[in-house]
Coordinates of C-alpha atoms in Angstrom, one line a residue:
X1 CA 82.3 25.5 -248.9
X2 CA 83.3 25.9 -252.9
X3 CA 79.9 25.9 -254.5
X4 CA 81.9 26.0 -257.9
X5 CA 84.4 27.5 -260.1
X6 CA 84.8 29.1 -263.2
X7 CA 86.7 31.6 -265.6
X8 CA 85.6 35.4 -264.2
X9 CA 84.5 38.1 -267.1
X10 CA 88.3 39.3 -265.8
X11 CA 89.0 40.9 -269.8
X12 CA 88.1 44.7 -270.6
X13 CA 84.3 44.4 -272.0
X14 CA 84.3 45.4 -275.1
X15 CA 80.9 45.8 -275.7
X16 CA 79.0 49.0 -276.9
X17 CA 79.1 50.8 -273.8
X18 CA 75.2 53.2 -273.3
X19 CA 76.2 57.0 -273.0
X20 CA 76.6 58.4 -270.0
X21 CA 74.2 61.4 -269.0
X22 CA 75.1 61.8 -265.1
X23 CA 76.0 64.9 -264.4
X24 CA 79.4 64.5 -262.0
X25 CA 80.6 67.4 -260.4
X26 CA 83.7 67.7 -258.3
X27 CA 83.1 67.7 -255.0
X28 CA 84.2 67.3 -251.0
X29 CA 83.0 64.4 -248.7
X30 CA 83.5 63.8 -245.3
X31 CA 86.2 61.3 -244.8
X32 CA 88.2 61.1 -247.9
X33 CA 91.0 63.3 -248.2
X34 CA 90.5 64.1 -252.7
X35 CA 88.4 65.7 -254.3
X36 CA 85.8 63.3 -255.2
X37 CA 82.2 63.6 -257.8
X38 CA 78.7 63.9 -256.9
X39 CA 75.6 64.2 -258.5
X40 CA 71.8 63.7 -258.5
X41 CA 70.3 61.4 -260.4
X42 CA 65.9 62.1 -260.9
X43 CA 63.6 59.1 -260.2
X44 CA 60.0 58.7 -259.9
X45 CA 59.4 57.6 -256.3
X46 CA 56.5 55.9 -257.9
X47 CA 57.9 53.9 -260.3
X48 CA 55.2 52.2 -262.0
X49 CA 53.0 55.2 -262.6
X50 CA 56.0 57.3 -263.2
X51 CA 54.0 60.5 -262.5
X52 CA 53.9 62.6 -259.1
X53 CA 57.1 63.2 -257.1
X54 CA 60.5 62.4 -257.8
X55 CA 63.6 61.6 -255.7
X56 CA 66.9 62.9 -256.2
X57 CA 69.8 59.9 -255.7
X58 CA 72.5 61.3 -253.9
X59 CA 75.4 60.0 -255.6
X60 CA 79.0 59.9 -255.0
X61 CA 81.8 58.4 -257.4
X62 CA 85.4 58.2 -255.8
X63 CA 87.5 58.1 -259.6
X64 CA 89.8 55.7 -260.1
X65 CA 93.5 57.3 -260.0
X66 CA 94.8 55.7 -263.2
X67 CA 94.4 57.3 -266.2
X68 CA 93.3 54.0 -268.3
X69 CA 90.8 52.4 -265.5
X70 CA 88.3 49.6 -266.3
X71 CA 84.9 50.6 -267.2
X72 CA 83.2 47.9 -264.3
X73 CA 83.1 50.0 -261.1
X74 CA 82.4 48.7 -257.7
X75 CA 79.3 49.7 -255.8
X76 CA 78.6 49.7 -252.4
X77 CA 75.4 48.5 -250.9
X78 CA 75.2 49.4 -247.8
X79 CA 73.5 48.2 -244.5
X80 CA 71.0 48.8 -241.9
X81 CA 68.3 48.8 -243.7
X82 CA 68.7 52.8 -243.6
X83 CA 72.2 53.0 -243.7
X84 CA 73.1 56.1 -246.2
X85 CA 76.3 54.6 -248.5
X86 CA 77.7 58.1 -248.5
X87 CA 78.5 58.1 -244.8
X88 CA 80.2 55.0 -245.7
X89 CA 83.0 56.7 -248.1
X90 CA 85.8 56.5 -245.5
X91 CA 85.4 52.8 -244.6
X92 CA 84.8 52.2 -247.9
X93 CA 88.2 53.7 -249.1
X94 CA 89.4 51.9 -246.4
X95 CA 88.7 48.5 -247.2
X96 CA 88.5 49.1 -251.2
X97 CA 91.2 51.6 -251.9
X98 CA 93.7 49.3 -253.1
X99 CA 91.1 48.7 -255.7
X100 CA 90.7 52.0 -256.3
X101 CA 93.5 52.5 -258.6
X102 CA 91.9 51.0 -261.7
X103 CA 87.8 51.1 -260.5
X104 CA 85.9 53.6 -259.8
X105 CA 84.0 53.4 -256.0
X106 CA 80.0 54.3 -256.5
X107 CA 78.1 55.4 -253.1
X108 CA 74.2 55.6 -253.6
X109 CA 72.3 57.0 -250.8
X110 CA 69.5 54.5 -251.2
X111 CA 65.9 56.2 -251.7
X112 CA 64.8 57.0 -248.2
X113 CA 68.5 57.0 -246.4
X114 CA 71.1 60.3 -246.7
X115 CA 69.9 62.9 -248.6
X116 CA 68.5 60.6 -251.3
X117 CA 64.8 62.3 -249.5
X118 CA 66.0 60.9 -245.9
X119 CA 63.3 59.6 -244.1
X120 CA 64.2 59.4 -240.3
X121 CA 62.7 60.2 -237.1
X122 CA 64.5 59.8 -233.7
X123 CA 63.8 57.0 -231.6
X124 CA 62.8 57.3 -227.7
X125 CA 65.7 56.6 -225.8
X126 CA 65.5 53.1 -223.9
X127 CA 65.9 54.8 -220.7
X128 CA 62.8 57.8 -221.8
X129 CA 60.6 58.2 -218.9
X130 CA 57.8 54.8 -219.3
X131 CA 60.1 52.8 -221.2
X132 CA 60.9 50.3 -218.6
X133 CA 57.7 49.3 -218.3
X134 CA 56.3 47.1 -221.0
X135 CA 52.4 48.3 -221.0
X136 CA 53.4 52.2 -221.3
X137 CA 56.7 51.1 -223.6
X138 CA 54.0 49.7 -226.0
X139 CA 52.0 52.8 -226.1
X140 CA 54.9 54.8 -226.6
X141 CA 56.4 53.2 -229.3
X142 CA 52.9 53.0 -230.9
X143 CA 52.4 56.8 -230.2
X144 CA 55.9 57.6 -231.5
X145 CA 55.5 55.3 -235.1
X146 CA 52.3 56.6 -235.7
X147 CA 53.8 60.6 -235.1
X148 CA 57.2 59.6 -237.4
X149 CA 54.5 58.4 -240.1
X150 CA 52.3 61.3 -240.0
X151 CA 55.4 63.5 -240.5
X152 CA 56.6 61.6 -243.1
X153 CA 53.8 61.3 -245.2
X154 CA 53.7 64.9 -246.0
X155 CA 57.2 63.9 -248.1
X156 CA 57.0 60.6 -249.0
X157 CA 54.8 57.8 -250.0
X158 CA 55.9 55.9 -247.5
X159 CA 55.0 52.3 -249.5
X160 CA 57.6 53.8 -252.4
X161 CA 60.7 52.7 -250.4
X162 CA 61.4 48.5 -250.9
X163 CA 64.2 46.9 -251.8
X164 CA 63.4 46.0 -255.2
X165 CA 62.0 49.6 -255.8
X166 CA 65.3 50.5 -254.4
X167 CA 67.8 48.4 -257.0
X168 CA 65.5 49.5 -260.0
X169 CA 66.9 53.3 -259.2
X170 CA 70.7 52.0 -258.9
X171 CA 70.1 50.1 -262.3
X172 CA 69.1 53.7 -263.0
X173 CA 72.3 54.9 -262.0
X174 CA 74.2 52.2 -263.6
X175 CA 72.6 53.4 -267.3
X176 CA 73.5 57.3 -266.2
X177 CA 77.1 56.5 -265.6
X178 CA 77.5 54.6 -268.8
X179 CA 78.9 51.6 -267.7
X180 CA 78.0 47.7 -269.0
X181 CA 78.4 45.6 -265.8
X182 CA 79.3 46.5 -262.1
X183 CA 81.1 44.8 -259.3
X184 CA 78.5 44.4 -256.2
X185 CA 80.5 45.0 -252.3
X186 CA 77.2 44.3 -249.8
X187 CA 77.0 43.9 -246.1
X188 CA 74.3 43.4 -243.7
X189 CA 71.0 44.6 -245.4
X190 CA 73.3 45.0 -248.4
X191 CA 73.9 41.6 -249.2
X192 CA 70.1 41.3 -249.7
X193 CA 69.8 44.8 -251.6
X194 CA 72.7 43.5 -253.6
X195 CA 71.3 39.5 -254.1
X196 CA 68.0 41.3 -255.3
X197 CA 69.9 43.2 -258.2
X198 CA 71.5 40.6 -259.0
X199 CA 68.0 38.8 -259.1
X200 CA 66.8 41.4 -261.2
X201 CA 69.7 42.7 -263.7
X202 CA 71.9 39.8 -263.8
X203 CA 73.3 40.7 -267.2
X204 CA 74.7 43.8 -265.8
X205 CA 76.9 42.2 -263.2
X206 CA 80.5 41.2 -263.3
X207 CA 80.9 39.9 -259.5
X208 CA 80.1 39.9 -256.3
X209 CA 81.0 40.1 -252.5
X210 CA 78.5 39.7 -249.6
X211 CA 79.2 40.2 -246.0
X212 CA 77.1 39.4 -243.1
X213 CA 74.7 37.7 -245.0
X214 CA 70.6 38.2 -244.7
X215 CA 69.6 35.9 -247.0
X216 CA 66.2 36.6 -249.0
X217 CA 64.4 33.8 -247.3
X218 CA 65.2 35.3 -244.1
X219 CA 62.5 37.4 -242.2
X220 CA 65.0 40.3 -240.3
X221 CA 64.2 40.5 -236.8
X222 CA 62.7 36.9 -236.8
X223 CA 65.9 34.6 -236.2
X224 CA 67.5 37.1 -234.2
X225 CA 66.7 36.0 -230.6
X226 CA 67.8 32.3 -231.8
X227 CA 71.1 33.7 -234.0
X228 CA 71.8 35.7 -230.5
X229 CA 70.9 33.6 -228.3
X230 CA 73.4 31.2 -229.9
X231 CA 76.2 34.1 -229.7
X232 CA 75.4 34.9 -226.0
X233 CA 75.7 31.1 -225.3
X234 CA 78.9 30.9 -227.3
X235 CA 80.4 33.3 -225.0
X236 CA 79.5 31.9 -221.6
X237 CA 80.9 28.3 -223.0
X238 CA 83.7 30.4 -223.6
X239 CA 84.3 32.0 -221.2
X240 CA 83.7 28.6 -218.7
X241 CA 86.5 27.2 -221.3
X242 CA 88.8 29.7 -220.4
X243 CA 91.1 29.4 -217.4
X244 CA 91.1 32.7 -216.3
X245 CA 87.8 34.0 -217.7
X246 CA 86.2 30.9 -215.4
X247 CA 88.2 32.3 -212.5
X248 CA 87.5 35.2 -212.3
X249 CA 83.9 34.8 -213.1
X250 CA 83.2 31.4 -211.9
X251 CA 78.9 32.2 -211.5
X252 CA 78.6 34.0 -214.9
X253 CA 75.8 32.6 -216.3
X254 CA 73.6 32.4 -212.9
X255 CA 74.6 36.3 -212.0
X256 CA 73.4 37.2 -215.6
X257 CA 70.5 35.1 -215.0
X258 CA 69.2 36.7 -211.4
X259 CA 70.5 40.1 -213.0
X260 CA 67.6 39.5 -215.7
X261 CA 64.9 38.3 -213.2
X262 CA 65.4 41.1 -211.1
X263 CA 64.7 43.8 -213.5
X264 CA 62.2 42.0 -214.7
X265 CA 60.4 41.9 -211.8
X266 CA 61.3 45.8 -210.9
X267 CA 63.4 48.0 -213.5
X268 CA 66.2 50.2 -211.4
X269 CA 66.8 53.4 -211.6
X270 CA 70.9 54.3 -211.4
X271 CA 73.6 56.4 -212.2
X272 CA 76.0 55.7 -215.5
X273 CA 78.6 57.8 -216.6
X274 CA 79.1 59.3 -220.1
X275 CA 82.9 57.3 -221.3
X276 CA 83.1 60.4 -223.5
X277 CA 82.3 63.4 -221.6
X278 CA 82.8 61.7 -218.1
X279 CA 79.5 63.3 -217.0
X280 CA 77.0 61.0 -214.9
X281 CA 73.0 60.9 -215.1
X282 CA 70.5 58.8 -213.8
X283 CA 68.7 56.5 -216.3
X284 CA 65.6 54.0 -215.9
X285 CA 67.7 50.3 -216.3
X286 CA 64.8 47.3 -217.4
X287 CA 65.8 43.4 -218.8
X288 CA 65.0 44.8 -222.1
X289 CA 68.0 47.7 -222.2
X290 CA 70.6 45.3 -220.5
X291 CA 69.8 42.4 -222.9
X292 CA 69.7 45.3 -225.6
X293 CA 73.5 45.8 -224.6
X294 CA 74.0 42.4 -224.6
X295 CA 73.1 42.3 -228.5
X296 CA 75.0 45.2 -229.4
X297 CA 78.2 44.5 -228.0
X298 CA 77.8 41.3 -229.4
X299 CA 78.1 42.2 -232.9
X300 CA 81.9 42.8 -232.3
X301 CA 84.1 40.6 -230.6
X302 CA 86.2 42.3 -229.1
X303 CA 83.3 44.1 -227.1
X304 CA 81.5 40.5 -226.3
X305 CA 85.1 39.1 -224.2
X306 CA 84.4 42.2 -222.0
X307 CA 81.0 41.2 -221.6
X308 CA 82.2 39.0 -218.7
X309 CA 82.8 41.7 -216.3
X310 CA 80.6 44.0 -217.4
X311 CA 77.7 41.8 -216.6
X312 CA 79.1 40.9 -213.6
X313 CA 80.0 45.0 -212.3
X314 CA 76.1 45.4 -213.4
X315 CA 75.2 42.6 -210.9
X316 CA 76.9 44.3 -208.7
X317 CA 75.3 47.8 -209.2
X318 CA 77.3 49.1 -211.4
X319 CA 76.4 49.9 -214.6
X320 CA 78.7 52.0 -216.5
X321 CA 80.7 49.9 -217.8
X322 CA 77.9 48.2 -219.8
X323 CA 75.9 50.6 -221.1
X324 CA 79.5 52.6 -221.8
X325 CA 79.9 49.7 -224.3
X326 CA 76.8 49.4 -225.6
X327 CA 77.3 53.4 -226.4
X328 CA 80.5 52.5 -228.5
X329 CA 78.3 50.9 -231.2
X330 CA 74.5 51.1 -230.0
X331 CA 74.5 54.6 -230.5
X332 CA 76.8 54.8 -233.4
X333 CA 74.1 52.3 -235.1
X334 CA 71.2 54.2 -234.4
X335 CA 72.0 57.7 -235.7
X336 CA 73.3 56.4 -238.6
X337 CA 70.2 54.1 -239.9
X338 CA 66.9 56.2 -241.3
X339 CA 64.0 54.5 -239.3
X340 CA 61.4 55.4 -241.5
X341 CA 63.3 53.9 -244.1
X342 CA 63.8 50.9 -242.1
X343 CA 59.8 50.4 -241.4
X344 CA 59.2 51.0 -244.8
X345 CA 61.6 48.1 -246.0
X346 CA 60.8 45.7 -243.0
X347 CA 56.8 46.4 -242.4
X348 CA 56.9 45.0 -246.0
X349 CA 59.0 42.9 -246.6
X350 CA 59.5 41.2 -243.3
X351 CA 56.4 41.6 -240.8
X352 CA 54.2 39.9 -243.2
X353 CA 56.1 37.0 -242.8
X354 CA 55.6 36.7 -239.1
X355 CA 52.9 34.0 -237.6
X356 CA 51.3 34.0 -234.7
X357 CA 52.8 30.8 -234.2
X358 CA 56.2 31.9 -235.2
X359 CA 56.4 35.1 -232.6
X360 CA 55.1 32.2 -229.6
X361 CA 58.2 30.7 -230.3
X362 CA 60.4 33.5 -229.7
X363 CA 59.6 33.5 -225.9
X364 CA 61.2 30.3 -225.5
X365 CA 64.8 31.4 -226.9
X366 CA 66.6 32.7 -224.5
X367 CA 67.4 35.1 -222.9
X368 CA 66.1 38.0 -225.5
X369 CA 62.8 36.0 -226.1
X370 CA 60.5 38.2 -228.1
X371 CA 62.4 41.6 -227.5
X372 CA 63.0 42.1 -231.1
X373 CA 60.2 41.4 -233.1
X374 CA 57.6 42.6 -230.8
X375 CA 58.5 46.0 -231.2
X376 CA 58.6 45.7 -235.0
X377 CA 55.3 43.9 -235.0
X378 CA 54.1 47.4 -233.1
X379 CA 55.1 49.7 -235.3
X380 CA 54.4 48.1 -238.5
X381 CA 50.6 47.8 -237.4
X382 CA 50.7 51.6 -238.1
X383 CA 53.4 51.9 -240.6
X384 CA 52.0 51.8 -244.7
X385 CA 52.8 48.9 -246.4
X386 CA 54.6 48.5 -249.9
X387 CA 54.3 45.6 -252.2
X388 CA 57.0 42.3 -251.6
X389 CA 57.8 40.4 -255.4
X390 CA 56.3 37.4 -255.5
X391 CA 59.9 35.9 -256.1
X392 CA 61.4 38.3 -253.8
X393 CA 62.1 35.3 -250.6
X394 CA 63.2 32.9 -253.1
X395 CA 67.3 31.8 -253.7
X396 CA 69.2 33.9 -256.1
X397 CA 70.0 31.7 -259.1
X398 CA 72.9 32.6 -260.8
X399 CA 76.5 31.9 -262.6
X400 CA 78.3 35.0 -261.3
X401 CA 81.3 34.9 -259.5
X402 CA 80.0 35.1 -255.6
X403 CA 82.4 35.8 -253.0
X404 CA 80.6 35.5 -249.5
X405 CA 82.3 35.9 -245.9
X406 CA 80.6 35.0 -243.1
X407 CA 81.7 35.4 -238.8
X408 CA 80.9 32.2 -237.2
X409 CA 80.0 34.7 -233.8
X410 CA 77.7 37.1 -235.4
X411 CA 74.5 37.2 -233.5
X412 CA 72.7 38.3 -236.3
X413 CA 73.5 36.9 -239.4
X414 CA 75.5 33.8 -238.7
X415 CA 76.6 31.4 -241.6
X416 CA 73.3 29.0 -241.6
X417 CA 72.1 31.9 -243.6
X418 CA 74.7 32.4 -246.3
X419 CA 74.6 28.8 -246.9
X420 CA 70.9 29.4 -247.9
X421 CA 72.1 31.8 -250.5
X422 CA 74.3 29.3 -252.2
X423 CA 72.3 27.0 -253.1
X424 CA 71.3 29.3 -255.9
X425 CA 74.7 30.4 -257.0
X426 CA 76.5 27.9 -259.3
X427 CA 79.9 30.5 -259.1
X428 CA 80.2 30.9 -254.9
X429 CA 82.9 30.7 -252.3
X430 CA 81.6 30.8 -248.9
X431 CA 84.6 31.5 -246.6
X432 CA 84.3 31.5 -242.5
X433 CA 86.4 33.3 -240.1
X434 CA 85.8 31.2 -236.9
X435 CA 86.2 34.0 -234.5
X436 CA 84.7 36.9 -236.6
X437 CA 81.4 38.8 -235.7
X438 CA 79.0 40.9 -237.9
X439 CA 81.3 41.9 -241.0
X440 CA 84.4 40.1 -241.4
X441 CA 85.6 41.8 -244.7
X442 CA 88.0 44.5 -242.7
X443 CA 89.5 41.8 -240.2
X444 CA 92.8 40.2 -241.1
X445 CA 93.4 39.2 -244.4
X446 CA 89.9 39.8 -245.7
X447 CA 90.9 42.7 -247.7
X448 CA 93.7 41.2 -249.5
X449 CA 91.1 38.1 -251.1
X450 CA 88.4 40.4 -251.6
X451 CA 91.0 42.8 -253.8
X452 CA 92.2 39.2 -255.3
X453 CA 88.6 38.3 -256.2
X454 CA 87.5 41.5 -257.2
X455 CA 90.5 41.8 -259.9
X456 CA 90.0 38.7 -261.2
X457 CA 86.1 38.3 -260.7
X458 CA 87.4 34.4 -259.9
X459 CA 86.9 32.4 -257.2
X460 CA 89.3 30.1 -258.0
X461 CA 92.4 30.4 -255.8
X462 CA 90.8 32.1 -253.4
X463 CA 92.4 30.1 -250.2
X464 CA 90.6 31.2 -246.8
X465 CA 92.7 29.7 -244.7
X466 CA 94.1 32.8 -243.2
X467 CA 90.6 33.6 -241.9
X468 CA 91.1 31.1 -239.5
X469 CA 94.4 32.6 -237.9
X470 CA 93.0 35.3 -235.7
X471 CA 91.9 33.8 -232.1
X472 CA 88.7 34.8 -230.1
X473 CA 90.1 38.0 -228.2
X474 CA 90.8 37.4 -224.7
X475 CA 88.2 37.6 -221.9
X476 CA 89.0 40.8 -219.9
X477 CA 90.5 40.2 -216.9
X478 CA 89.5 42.5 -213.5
X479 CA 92.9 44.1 -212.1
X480 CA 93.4 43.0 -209.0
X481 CA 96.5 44.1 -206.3
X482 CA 98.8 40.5 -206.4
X483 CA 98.7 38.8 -203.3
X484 CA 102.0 38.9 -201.0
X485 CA 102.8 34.9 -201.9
X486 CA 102.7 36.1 -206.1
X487 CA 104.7 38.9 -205.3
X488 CA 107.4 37.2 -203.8
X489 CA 107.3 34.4 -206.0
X490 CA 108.4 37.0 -208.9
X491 CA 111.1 38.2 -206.7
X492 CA 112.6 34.3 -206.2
X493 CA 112.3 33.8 -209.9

C-alpha cells in the first residue's frame, strides 16, 4: 500500500558537517574479504547520571570503495533482540554491497550484544534432563534466569540495556563519525530499534528500510502463538491444496494433532541423529520441543514445505528429520542472540504489557497456546527492570522516505503489523512478497529496490511487482520405488 510520495533528500547535503572524533583503525572481520575499520566508541551505560561504568561500542565501518562517496552512510540495525550487527558484516555485504561503492556500511554491536559488554548466558537445552516436564521445566528456567542475572550483575546494570537507551549511543556514534543524516537498513528487532531513532533523531535521517516488521505497539512474544498459528494453518491448507502434498500426506493435520496429544500426555525419549556430524543420541522429545521446531522451520519457507513429512516421519517415530531442521536455523538463532540482552529489552519493554487476561487467551490459539510467553513471563519475574518511554508503544510520525517489506508467511511478524507502522509515516511504501517468510529483503528482486530506494531515498517508482513472482516452494515429496504399471507406462510413451 503507497502511504505517499515525495522528493527524497537524494542531493549531496551541504550542510556544516560536526567533526569527526572516532577513532577508525584498519582492521579484519570475519566474513568480508578487505580490510575494513573498527573502533570503540565510550558511553555511560547510565546515561542520565552519566557517572559510574562505561561501555565500549564495538564498531565496524566497511568504506565505501569510491574515492568521492556520499557523506550519508547506511546503518544496520540488527535483530534478535541480542543479535550483535558485527556478526552480520557478511550478509550485510551481501545484500548492501552494491551500495557500497558510494556509502559507507556502519555495524554497531548494540550495548549488551558482541563485544559492545555482551551479556549472554547459555540456555538449557530443550531436551536437558526435567525439561519435558512442565512443573520441573518451570523451576529450571527460573533457577537458570535468576543464576544468568546474578552473573551478570557483577558487569552490568542490567536495567541500562533498552532500546531507547540503545539508539541514544548510535546517535553517539553518528556525532563521532561526523556525518549529518544516515540511511537506516532494520530487520526483526531492528525495525523497532531503527523506528525508535527515527522517533527520537528524526532530523538526522535521510531514509529508511524495515524488514520483518515489529511494530512499536507490538508486545514480542504476545502475538506470536496467533501470527504462528496462522503460518502453521497456512501450510496445512496448503499442503491439502496441493495435489501431491494431499497425497502423499492425505491425514496431515490429524497425525500432527494425535502427535501433540501424545507427548503431551507422556514426553518420549528417542534417538536423533546429528545432520552434521552423523552421530546419534538419545534426547527427551515433549509437545513443547516439536511445536518449538514447528516455529523455527517456519520462519523460512523453504524449511516449512518439508514440514509435511517431517511431521509425519515423527508420527511415525522418527525424529531426525525434524529436529535435523529445526538444527538448520534453531540453533543458528540461539547462539547468535545475547539472552541477557534479550531479557533486559523484553522484561521491559514487553512483559509489562502482558494481562492476565491477555496470557488466558493464548491457550486457545492453537497449537503453540501459551508456549511462548510463559516462559518469558518466568524469567522476567526475576530479571531487573529498565524504564519503557512513555511514547515508546506509540506510531512513528514522520515524513521520511519509508521503505518497508513484509513476507505474507512469516509466523512472527506478518504484515498486520507493518501496516500499524504506517499509519504514522506520511513518506512509506509497504511492499508484500506473498510467499516470503521472516526477512524478504535477500529473496528475488528485493535487493535491487532496496539499492533503487536507497540511492534515491524515493519511494516513488518503486514497483513491487516482482515480489510477487516467486511461488511457495514445493511440498517435499517421499521417494517412493514406481509401481510396475508407471514403469511401463514410461516405457510405452
Amino acid at each position: 500500500m503507497l502511504v505517499g510520495c515525495g522528493a527524497g533528500d537524494s542531493a549531496p547535503n551541504t550542510a556544516a558537517m560536526p567533526k569527526a572524533t572516532l577513532d577508525l583503525k584498519s582492521c579484519r572481520v570475519k566474513g568480508v574479504d578487505s580490510e575494513v575499520k573498527c573502533a570503540k566508541l565510550d558511553v555511560f551505560e547510565n546515561r542520565e547520571t552519566r557517572q559510574g561504568r562505561k561501555i565500549a561500542l564495538n564498531i565496524v565501518v566497511v568504506p565505501a570503495s569510491a574515492r568521492v562517496k556520499e557523506n550519508d552512510p547506511i546503518f544496520l540495525f540488527a535483530g534478535g533482540p541480542g543479535q550483535a550487527a558485527t556478526d552480520l558484516a557478511q550478509q550485510a555485504l551481501q545484500l548492501l554491497g552494491g551500495l557500497n561503492d558510494k556509502r559507507d556500511i556502519v555495524l554497531i554491536d548494540q550495548r549488551g550484544t558482541g563485544k559492545s559488554n555482551l551479556l549472554n548466558c547459555k540456555l538449557p537445552d530443550d531436551d536437558a534432563p526435567g525439561m519435558s516436564e512442565p512443573v520441573k521445566r518451570d523451576a529450571l528456567i527460573i533457577k537458570f534466569t535468576t543464576e544468568c542475572r546474578d552473573e551478570l550483575a557483577k558487569k552490568a546494570d542490567l536495567s541500562q540495556y533498552t532500546t531507547t537507551i540503545a539508539m541514544a549511543d548510535y546517535e553517539d556514534v553518528r556525532a563521532a563519525l561526523g556525518v549529518e543524516k544516515i540511511n537506516m537498513f532494520g530487520v526483526s528487532y531492528g525495525t523497532r530499534s531503527s523506528m525508535e531513532y527515527l522517533r527520537r533523531y528524526p532530523q538526522h535521517v535521510r531514509s529508511v528500510v524495515i524488514d520483518a516488521v515489529a511494530s512499536p505497539s507490538m508486545a514480542l512474544a504476545m502475538d506470536f502463538a496467533g501470527d504462528a498459528g496462522a503460518a502453521y494453518e497456512k501450510m496445512l491448507t496448503d499442503c491439502d491444496a496441493d495435489v501431491t502434498c494431499k497425497k502423499s500426506f492425505p491425514n496431515l493435520r490429524a497425525d500432527v494433532d494425535e502427535l501433540l496429544k501424545k507427548l503431551a500426555a507422556t514426553p518420549v525419549k528417542a534417538l536423533v541423529t546429528d545432520g552434521v556430524t552423523g552421530l546419534s543420541k538419545e534426547i527427551e522429545i515433549s509437545r513443547e520441543s516439536v511445536l518449538g521446531a514447528i516455529f523455527s522451520s517456519l520462519y523460512v519457507p523453504e524449511l516449512a514445505a518439508v514440514l509435511p513429512q517431517s511431521l509425519t516421519k515423527a508420527k511415525q517415530g522418527d525424529y531426525t528429520p525434524l529436529f535435523a531442521q529445526n538444527a538448520l536455523l534453531g540453533d543458528s538463532m540461539e547462539d547468535s542472540i545475547a539472552y541477557g540482552m534479550r531479557l533486559s529489552v523484553m522484561c521491559a519493554e514487553d512483559i509489562p504489557r502482558y494481562t492476565p487476561t491477555d496470557i488466558a487467551h493464548q491457550a486457545a490459539r492453537a497449537p503453540f497456546g501459551r508456549l511462548f510467553v510463559d516462559q518469558m513471563a518466568l524469567s522476567c519475574a526475576v530479571w531487573p527492570k529498565g524504564t519503557m518511554a512513555t511514547d515508546f508503544t506509540e506510531p512513528v510520525k514522520s515524513a521520511a522516505p519509508v521503505l518497508i517489506l513484509s513476507g505474507a508467511l512469516d509466523p512472527v511478524t506478518p504484515p498486520r503489523h507493518a501496516e500499524i507502522v504506517t499509519q504514522g509515516l506520511s513518506n512509506a511504501l509497504h511492499l508484500i512478497a506473498p510467499n516470503g517468510g521472516h526477512g524478504v529483503a535477500s529473496r528475488g528482486c528485493a535487493p535491487k529496490l532496496i539499492k533503487k530506494f536507497f540511492e534515491t531515498a524515493n519511494v516513488a517508482g518503486i514497483d513491487g511487482e516482482c515480489l510477487k513472482k516467486p511461488p511457495r516452494p514445493i511440498f517435499y515429496e517421499p521417494l517412493r520405488e514406481k509401481s510396475k504399471a508407471e514403469k511401463m507406462g514410461k516405457r510405452n510413451d
